[in-house]
Short mmCIF file of C-alpha atoms in Angstrom, two decimals:
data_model
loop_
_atom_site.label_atom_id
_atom_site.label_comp_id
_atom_site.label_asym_id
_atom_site.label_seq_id
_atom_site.Cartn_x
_atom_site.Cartn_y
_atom_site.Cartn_z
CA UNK A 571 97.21 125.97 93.82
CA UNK A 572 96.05 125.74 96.90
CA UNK A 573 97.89 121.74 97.55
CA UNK A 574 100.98 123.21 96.19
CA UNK A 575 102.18 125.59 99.30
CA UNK A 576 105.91 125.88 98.51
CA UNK A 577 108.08 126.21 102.60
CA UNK A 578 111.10 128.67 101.92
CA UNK A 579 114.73 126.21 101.08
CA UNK A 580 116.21 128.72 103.90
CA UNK A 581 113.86 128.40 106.66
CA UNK A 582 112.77 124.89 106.13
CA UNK A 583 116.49 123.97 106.04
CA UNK A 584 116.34 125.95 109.84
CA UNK A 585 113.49 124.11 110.93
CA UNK A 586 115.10 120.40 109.90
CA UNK A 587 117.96 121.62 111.98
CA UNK A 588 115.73 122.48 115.04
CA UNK A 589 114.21 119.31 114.61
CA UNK A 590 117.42 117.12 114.67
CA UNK A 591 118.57 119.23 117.97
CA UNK A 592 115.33 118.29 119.24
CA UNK A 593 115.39 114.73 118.59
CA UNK A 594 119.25 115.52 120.35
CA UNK A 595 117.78 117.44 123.22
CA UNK A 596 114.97 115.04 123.81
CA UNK A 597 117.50 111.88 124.37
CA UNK A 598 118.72 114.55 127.10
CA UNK A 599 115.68 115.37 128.73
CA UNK A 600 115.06 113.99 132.26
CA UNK A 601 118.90 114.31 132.81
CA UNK A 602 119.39 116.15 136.31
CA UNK A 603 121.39 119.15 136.25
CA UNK A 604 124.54 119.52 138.62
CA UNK A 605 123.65 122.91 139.19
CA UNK A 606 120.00 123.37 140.18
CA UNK A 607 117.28 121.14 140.88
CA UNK A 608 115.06 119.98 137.91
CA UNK A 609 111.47 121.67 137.22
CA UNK A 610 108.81 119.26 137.99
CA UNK A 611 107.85 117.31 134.83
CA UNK A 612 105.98 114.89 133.23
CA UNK A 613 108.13 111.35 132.59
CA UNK A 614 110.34 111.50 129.42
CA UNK A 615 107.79 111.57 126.62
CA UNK A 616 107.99 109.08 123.81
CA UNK A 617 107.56 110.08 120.39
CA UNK A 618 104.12 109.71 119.44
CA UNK A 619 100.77 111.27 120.75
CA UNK A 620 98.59 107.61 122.21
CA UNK A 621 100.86 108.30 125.75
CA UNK A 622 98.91 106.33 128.80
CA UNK A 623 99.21 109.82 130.45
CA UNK A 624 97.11 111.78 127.42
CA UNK A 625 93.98 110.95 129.12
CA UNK A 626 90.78 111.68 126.41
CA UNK A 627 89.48 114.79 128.48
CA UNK A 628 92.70 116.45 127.34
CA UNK A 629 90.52 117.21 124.25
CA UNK A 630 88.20 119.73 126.28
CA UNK A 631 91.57 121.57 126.94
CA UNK A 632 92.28 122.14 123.45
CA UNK A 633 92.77 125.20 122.37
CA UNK A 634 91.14 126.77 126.47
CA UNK A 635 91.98 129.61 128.47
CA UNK A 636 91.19 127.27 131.40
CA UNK A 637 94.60 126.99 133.73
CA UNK A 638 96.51 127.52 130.26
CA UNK A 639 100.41 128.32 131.23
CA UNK A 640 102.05 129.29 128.15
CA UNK A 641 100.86 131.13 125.64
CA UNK A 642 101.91 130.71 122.01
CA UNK A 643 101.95 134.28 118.95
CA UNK A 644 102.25 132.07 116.25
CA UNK A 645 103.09 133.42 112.85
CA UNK A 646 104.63 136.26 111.41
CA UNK A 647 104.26 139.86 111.85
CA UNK A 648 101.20 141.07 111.06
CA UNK A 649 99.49 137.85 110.81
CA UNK A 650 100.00 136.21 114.32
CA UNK A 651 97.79 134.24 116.39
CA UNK A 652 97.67 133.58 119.67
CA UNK A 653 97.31 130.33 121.02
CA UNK A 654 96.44 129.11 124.74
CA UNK A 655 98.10 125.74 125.59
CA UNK A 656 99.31 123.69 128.57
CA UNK A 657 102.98 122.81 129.49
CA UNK A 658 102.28 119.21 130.88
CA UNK A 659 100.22 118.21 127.91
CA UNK A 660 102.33 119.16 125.22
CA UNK A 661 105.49 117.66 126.87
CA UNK A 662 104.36 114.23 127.40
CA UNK A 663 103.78 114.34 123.53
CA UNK A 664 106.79 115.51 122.22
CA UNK A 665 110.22 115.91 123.43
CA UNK A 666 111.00 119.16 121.29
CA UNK A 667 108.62 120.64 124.23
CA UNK A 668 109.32 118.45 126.46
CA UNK A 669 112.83 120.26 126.72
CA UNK A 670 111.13 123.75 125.94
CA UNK A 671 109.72 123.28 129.31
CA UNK A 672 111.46 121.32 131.70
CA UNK A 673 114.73 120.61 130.59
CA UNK A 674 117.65 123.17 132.37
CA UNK A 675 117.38 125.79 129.44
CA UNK A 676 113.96 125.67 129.82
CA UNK A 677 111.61 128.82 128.41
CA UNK A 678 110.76 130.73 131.38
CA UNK A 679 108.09 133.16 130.22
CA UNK A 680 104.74 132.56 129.38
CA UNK A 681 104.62 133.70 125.90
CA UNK A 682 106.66 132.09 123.07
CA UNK A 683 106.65 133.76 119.65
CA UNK A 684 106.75 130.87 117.04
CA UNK A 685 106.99 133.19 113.46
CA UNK A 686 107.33 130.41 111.15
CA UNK A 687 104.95 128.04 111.85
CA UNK A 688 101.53 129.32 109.92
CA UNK A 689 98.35 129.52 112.86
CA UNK A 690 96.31 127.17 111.11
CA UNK A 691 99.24 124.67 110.97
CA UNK A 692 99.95 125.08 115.12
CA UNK A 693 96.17 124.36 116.07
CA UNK A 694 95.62 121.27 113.36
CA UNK A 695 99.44 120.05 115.96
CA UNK A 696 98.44 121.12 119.05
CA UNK A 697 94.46 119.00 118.19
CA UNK A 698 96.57 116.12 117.28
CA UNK A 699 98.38 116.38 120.36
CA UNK A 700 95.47 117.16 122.81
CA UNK A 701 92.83 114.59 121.25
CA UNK A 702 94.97 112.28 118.49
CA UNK A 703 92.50 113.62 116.00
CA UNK A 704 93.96 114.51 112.90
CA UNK A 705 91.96 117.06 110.69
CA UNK A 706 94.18 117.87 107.32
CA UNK A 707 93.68 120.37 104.27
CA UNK A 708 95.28 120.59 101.07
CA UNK A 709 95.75 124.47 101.45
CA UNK A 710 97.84 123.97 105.44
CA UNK A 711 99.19 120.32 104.90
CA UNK A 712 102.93 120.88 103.52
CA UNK A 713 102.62 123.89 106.33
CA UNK A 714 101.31 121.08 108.68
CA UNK A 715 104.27 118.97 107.82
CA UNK A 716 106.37 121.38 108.69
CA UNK A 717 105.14 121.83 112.04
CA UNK A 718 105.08 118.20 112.81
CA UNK A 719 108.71 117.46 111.71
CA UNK A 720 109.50 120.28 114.18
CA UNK A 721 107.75 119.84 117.26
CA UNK A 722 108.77 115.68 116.54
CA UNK A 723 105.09 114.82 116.45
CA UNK A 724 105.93 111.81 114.57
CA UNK A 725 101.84 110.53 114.11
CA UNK A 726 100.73 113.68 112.13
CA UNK A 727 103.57 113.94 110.55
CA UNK A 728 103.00 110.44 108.90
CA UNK A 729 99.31 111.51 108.23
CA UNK A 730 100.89 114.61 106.36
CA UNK A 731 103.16 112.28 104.36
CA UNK A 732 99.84 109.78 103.62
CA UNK A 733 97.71 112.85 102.75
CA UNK A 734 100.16 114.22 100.31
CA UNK A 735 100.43 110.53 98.71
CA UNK A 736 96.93 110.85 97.95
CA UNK A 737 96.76 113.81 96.56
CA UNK A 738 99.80 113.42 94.17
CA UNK A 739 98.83 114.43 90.25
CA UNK A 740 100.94 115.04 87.75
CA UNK A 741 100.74 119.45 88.18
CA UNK A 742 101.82 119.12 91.37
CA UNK A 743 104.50 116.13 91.59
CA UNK A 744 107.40 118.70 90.70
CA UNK A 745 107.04 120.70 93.39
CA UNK A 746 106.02 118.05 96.05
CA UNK A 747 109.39 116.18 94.97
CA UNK A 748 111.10 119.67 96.03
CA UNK A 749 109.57 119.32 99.65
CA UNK A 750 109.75 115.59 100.35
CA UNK A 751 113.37 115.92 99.42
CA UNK A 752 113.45 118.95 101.72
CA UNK A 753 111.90 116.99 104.54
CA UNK A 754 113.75 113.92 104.04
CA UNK A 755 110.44 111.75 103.26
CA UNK A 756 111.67 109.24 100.67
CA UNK A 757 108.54 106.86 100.36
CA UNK A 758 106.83 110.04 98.96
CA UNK A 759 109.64 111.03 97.22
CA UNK A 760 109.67 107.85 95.41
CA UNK A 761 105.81 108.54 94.92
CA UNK A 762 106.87 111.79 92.91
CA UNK A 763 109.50 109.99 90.70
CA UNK A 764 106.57 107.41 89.67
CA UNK A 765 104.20 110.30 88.61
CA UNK A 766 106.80 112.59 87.07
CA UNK A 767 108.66 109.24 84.99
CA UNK A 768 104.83 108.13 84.01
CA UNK A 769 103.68 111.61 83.00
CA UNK A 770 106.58 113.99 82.39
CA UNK A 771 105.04 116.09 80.19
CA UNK A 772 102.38 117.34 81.78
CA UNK A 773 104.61 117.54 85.24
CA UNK A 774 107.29 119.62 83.51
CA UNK A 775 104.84 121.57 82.03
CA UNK A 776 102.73 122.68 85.30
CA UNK A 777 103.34 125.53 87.47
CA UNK A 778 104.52 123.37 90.66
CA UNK A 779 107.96 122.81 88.20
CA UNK A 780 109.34 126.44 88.30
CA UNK A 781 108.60 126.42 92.44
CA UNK A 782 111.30 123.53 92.85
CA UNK A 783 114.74 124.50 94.30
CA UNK A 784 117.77 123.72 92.19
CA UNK A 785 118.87 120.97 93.35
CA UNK A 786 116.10 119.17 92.82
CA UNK A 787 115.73 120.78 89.28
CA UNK A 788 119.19 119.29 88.75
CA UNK A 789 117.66 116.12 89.19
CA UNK A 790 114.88 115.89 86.97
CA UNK A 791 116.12 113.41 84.67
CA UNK A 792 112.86 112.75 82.64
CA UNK A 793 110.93 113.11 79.66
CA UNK A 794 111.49 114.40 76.03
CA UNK A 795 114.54 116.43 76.13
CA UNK A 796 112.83 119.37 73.65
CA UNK A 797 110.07 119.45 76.91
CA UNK A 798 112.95 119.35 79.39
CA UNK A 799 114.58 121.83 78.03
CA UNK A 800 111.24 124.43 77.84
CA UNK A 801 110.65 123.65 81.22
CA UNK A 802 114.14 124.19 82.79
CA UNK A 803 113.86 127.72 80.76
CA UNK A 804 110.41 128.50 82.31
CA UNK A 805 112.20 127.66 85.89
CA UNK A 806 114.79 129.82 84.84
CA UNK A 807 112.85 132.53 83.98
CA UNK A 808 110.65 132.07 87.62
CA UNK A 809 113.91 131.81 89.48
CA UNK A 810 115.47 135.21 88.15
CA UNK A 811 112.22 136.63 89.39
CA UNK A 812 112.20 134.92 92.71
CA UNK A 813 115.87 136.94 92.69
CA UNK A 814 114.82 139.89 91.51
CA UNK A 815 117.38 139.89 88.58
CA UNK A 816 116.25 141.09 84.74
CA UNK A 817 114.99 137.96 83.42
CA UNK A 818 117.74 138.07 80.86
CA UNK A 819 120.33 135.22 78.98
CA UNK A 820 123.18 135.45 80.90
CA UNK A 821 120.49 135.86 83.95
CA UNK A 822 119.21 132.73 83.52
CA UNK A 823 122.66 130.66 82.67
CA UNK A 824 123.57 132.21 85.85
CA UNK A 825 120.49 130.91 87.96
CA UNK A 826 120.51 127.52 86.20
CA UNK A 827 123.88 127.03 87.03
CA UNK A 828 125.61 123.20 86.01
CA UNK A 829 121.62 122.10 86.02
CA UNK A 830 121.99 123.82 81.85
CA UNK A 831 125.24 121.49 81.53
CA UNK A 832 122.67 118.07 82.24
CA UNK A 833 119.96 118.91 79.63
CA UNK A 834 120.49 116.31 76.59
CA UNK A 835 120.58 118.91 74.16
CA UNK A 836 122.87 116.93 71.28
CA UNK A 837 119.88 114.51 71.17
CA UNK A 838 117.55 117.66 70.26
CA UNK A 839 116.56 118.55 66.73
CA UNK A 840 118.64 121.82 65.39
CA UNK A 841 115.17 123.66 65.75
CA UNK A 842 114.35 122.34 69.45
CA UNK A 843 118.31 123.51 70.90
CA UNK A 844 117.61 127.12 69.21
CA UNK A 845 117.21 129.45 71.97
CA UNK A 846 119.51 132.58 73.30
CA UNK A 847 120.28 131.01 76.62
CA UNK A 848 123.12 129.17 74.39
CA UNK A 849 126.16 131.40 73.84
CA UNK A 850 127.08 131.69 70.41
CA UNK A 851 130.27 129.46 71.28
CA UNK A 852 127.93 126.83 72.04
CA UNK A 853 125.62 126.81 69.19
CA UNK A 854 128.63 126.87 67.38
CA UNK A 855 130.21 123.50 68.33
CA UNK A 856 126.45 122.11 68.56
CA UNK A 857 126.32 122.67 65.17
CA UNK A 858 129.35 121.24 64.19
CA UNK A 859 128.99 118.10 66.36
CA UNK A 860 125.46 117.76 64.46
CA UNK A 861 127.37 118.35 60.69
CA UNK A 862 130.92 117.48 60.99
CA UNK A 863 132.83 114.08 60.42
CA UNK A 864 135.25 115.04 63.00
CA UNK A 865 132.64 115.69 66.20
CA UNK A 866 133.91 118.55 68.39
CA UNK A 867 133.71 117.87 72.05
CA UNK A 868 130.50 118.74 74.04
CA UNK A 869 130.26 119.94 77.72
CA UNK A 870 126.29 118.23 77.39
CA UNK A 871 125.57 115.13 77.55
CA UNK A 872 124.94 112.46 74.35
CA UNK A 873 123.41 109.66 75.49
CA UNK A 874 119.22 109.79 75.18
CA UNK A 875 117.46 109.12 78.30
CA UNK A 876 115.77 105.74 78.04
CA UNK A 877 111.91 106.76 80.17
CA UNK A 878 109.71 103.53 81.40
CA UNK A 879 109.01 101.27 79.43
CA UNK A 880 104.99 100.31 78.27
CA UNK A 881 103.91 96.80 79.86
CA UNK A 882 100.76 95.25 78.60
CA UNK A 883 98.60 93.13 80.68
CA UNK A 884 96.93 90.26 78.33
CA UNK A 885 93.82 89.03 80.07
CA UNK A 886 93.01 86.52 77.22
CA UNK A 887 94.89 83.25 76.41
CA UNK A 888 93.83 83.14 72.52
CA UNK A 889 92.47 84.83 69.66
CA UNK A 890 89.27 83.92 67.39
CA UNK A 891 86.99 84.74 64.67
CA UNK A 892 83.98 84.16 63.40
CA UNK A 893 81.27 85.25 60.63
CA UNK A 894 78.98 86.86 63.03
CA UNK A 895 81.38 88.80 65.07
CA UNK A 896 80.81 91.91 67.21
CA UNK A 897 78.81 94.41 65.70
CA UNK A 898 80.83 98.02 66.33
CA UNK A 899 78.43 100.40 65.77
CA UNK A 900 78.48 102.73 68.73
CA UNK A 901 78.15 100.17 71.36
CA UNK A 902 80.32 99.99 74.70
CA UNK A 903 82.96 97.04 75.49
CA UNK A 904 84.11 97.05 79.17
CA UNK A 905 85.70 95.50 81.52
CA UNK A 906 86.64 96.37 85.30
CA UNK A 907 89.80 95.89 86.58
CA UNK A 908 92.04 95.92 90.00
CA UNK A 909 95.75 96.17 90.58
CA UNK A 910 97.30 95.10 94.38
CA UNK A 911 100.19 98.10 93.57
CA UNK A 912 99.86 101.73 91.81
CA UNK A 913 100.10 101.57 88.49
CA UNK A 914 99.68 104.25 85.68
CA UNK A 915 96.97 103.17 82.95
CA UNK A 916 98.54 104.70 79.63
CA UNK A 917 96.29 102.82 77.02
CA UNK A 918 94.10 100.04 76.03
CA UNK A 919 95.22 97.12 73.43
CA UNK A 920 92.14 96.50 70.94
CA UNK A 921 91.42 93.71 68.77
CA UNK A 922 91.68 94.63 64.73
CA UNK A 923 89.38 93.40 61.69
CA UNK A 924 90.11 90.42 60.72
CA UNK A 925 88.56 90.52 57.00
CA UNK A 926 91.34 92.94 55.55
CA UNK A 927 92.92 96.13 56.32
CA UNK A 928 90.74 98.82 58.02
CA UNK A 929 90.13 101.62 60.13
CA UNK A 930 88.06 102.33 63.38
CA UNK A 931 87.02 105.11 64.93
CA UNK A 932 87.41 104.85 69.02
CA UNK A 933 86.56 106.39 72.22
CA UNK A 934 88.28 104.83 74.77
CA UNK A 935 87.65 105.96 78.57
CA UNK A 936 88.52 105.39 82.18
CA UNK A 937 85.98 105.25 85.19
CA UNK A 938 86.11 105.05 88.69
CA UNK A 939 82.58 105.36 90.60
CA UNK A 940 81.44 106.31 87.19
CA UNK A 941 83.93 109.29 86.98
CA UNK A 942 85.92 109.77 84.13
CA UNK A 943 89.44 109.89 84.93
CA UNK A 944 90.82 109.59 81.22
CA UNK A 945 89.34 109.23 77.85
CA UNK A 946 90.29 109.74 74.24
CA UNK A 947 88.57 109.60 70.68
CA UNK A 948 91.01 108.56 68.21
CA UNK A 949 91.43 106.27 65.25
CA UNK A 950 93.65 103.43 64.54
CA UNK A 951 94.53 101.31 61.51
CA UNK A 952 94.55 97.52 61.94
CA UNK A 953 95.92 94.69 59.20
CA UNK A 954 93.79 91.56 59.44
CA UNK A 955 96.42 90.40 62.00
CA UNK A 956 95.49 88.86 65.14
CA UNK A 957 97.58 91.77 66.65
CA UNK A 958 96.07 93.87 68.68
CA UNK A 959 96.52 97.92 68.43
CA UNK A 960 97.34 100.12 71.38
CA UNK A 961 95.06 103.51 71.52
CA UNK A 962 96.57 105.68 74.04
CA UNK A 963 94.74 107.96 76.72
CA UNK A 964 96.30 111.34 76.36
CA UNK A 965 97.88 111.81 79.79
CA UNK A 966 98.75 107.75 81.69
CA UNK A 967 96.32 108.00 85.00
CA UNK A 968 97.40 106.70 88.03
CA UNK A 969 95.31 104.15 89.49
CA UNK A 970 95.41 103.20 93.41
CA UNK A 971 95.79 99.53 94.61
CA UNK A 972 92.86 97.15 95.56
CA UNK A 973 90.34 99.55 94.15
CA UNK A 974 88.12 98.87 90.89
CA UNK A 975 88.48 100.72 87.90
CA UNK A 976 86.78 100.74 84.44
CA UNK A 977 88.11 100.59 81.39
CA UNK A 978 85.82 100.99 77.95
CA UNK A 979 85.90 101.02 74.47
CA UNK A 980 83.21 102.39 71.95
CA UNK A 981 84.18 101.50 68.42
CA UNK A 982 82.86 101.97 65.07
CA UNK A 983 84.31 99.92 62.14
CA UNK A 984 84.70 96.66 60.48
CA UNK A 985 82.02 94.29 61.58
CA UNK A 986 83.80 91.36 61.03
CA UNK A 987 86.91 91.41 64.01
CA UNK A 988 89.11 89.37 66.12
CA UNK A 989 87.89 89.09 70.03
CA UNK A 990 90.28 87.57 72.92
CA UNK A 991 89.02 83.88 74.83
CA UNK A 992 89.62 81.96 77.30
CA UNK A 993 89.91 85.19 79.56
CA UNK A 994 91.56 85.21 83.09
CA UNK A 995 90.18 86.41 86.12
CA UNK A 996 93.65 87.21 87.41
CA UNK A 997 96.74 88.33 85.37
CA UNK A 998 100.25 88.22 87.38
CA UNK A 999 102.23 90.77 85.37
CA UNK A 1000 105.51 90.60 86.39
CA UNK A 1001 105.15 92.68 90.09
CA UNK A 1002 101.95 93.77 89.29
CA UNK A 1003 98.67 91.33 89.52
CA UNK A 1004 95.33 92.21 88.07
CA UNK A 1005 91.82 91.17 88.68
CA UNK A 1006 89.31 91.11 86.49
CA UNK A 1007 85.28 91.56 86.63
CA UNK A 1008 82.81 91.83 84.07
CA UNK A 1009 81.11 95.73 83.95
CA UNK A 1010 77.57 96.68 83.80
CA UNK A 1011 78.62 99.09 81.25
CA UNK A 1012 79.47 96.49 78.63
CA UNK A 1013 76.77 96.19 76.01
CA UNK A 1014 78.36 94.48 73.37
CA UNK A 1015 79.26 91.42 74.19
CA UNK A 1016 82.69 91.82 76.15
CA UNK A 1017 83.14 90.20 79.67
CA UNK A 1018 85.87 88.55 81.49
CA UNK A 1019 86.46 85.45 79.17
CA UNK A 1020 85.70 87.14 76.25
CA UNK A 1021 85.66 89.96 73.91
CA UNK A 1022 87.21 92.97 73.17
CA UNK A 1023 89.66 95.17 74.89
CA UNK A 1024 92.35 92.16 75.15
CA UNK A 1025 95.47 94.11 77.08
CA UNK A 1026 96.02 97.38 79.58
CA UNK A 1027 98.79 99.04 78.37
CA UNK A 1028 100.46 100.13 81.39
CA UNK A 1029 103.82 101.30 83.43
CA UNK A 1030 105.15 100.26 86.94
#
């Protein structure tokens, strides 16, 4: 997965460290030494790439033989690049070279090896610095990132941080949590934790999961427990590779450490907390604690996780019916919809029959610039109640503020139904406010004050 470029624990942990003595360094630089007189240099740089001194022709410079000073091998062995650059211009940009160049421990030669920085990641820094343009890829950005946090580039590595944001999905939230954590980022860390709470099955089932590090495995606090508990075996099992250890039981109790000691197992079925990774100890007192008056003690946890809660946003202020209701056979309701915050669309609420029990047959879908995001063909029951009945997409989709979306329903049922009135252009739901629109995919009668598809089942 080509957004899903995993930066070693080890050296990512040295890079944050050169970073903070660069921020340190860079509050030094410009001081004059008692010993020898300063190197010429270029005021004390502030922390951003838009300084008065970065005039635009710096851009023809980029990446030019022409009067380059330094020269940078950047990557590791066997797959190193060579860079041109120019003192001046990189150390009015950032004070991490800044003090590479003109502070008193200053690099002297004219060729700096930089092995873990990847090429691709050096030139998309050194453009940023040269021109402020900011060209980023999902296979280089966490690489990118990386760079930026080093060198204290402080504009790309905001862009990085954006870029990710945008990119987040639910196969690749695990191991983006991992490296936000690693880098300290906690608006996109907070950005995982909404994806992974809103759709932690299919983040605890993806391959981005068994690339976290422990700690932030030890973290993961979401989900069905039967799913957590698969999961933290598959990262098991990936991390006594990653070691190069037999993938065996007491292998993988080993690698998991205390994280096995947080899984919920005592709120597992008998048939879900099976597995050899136990010791026979263990499965022993689980047992008893599930069969026995007097309840053994437990090193795990007993308390179920309580995950987010469904909201539903009601766009109609009543319910009707009449003889010559909505005809479902095989035409489209819609509606379009905006949020001003990120949500997660998990379902739509429908409108039931309201002559006597019956069934429907549904496809329900979710659009944006007429792609499907979501969609589901189902069935649900309803009870001549003015209730409505929540038909859920399979995975919730995460929807972007101030952007339109569209939500349908085709049905095909009782004629004779409930439909929602008096309809509201805007819904204030608690912190999150929708507007509404009427869509030009609704053919059967549903618009903004009327019709079907009465609530957007939701979490925030």
């Amino acid at each position: 997965m080509a957004a899903e470029l995993c930066v070693p624990a080890s050296a990512a942990a040295a890079v944050l460290a050169h970073s903070n003595a660069g921020a340190a360094v860079g509050r030094k630089a410009g001081q004059r030494s008692l010993h020898r007189a300063p190197a010429p240099a270029p005021a004390q740089p502030t922390l951003g790439n838009n300084h008065p001194e970065s005039p635009k022709w710096n851009a023809l410079m980029f990446n030019n033989e022409l009067v380059a000073d330094v020269h940078f091998v950047v990557g590791p062995p066997g797959a190193t690049r060579t860079v041109p650059a120019h003192k001046y211009v990189l150390a009015v940009c950032s004070s991490v070279f800044y003090a590479m160049f003109y502070w008193d421990l200053a690099e002297v030669k004219s060729e700096i090896h930089i092995p873990d920085v990847e090429p691709a990641a050096f030139l998309i820094l050194l453009k940023c610095v040269y021109s402020d343009e900011i060209d980023l890829e999902a296979d280089t950005v966490l690489a990118t990132l990386w760079a930026a946090k080093k060198y204290i580039v402080p504009a790309l590595a905001k862009a990085c941080v954006n870029f990710l944001g945008t990119s987040l999905k639910a196969k690749n939230a695990c191991v983006l949590l991992s490296q936000s954590r690693l880098f300290e980022e906690p608006d996109l860390t907070q950005r995982c934790w909404e994806v992974i709470d809103a759709q932690a099955e299919m983040a605890l089932r993806s391959e981005g999961f068994c690339e976290m590090d422990r700690q932030t495995l030890e973290i993961i606090v979401t989900g069905e427990e039967a799913v957590v508990f698969k999961a933290v075996l598959n990262w098991a099992k990936a991390e006594c590779k990653r070691q190069g250890l037999p993938v065996t039981p007491r292998n993988k109790r080993h690698v998991l450490g205390r994280a096995l000691y947080l899984i919920l197992i005592p709120t597992m079925t008998l048939e879900e907390f099976a597995n050899d990774i136990l010791t026979l100890e263990e499965t022993h007192t689980i047992f008893l604690w599930y069969t026995a008056t007097n309840k053994p003690r437990l090193d795990f946890p007993l308390i179920k996780r309580k995950g987010l809660a469904p909201q539903r946003c009601r766009r109609f202020q009543s319910s009707a019916y009449r003889s010559n209701q909505c005809q479902y056979r095989g035409r489209c309701d819609s509606i379009q919809f905006a949020v001003d915050r990120r949500v997660f669309i998990a379902g739509l609420g429908l409108c039931g029959s309201s002559s006597g029990k019956a069934e429907y047959s549904v496809k329900i879908e979710l659009k944006r610039l007429g792609v499907v995001l979501a969609q589901n063909l189902t069935k649900f029951m309803s009870d001549r109640s003015s209730n409505t009945f929540p038909v859920w997409f399979e995975h919730p989709v995460q929807v972007e503020q101030d952007t339109f979306y569209m939500a349908s329903a085709v049905l095909d049922g009782s004629n004779l139904s409930y439909f929602g009135q008096e309809g509201m252009t805007q819904v204030q739901c608690r912190k999150v406010a929708f507007q509404f629109q009427c869509s030009w995919d609704s053919t059967n009668g549903t618009g903004v004050q009327g019709g079907q598809i009465p609530e957007l089942i939701f979490y925030a």
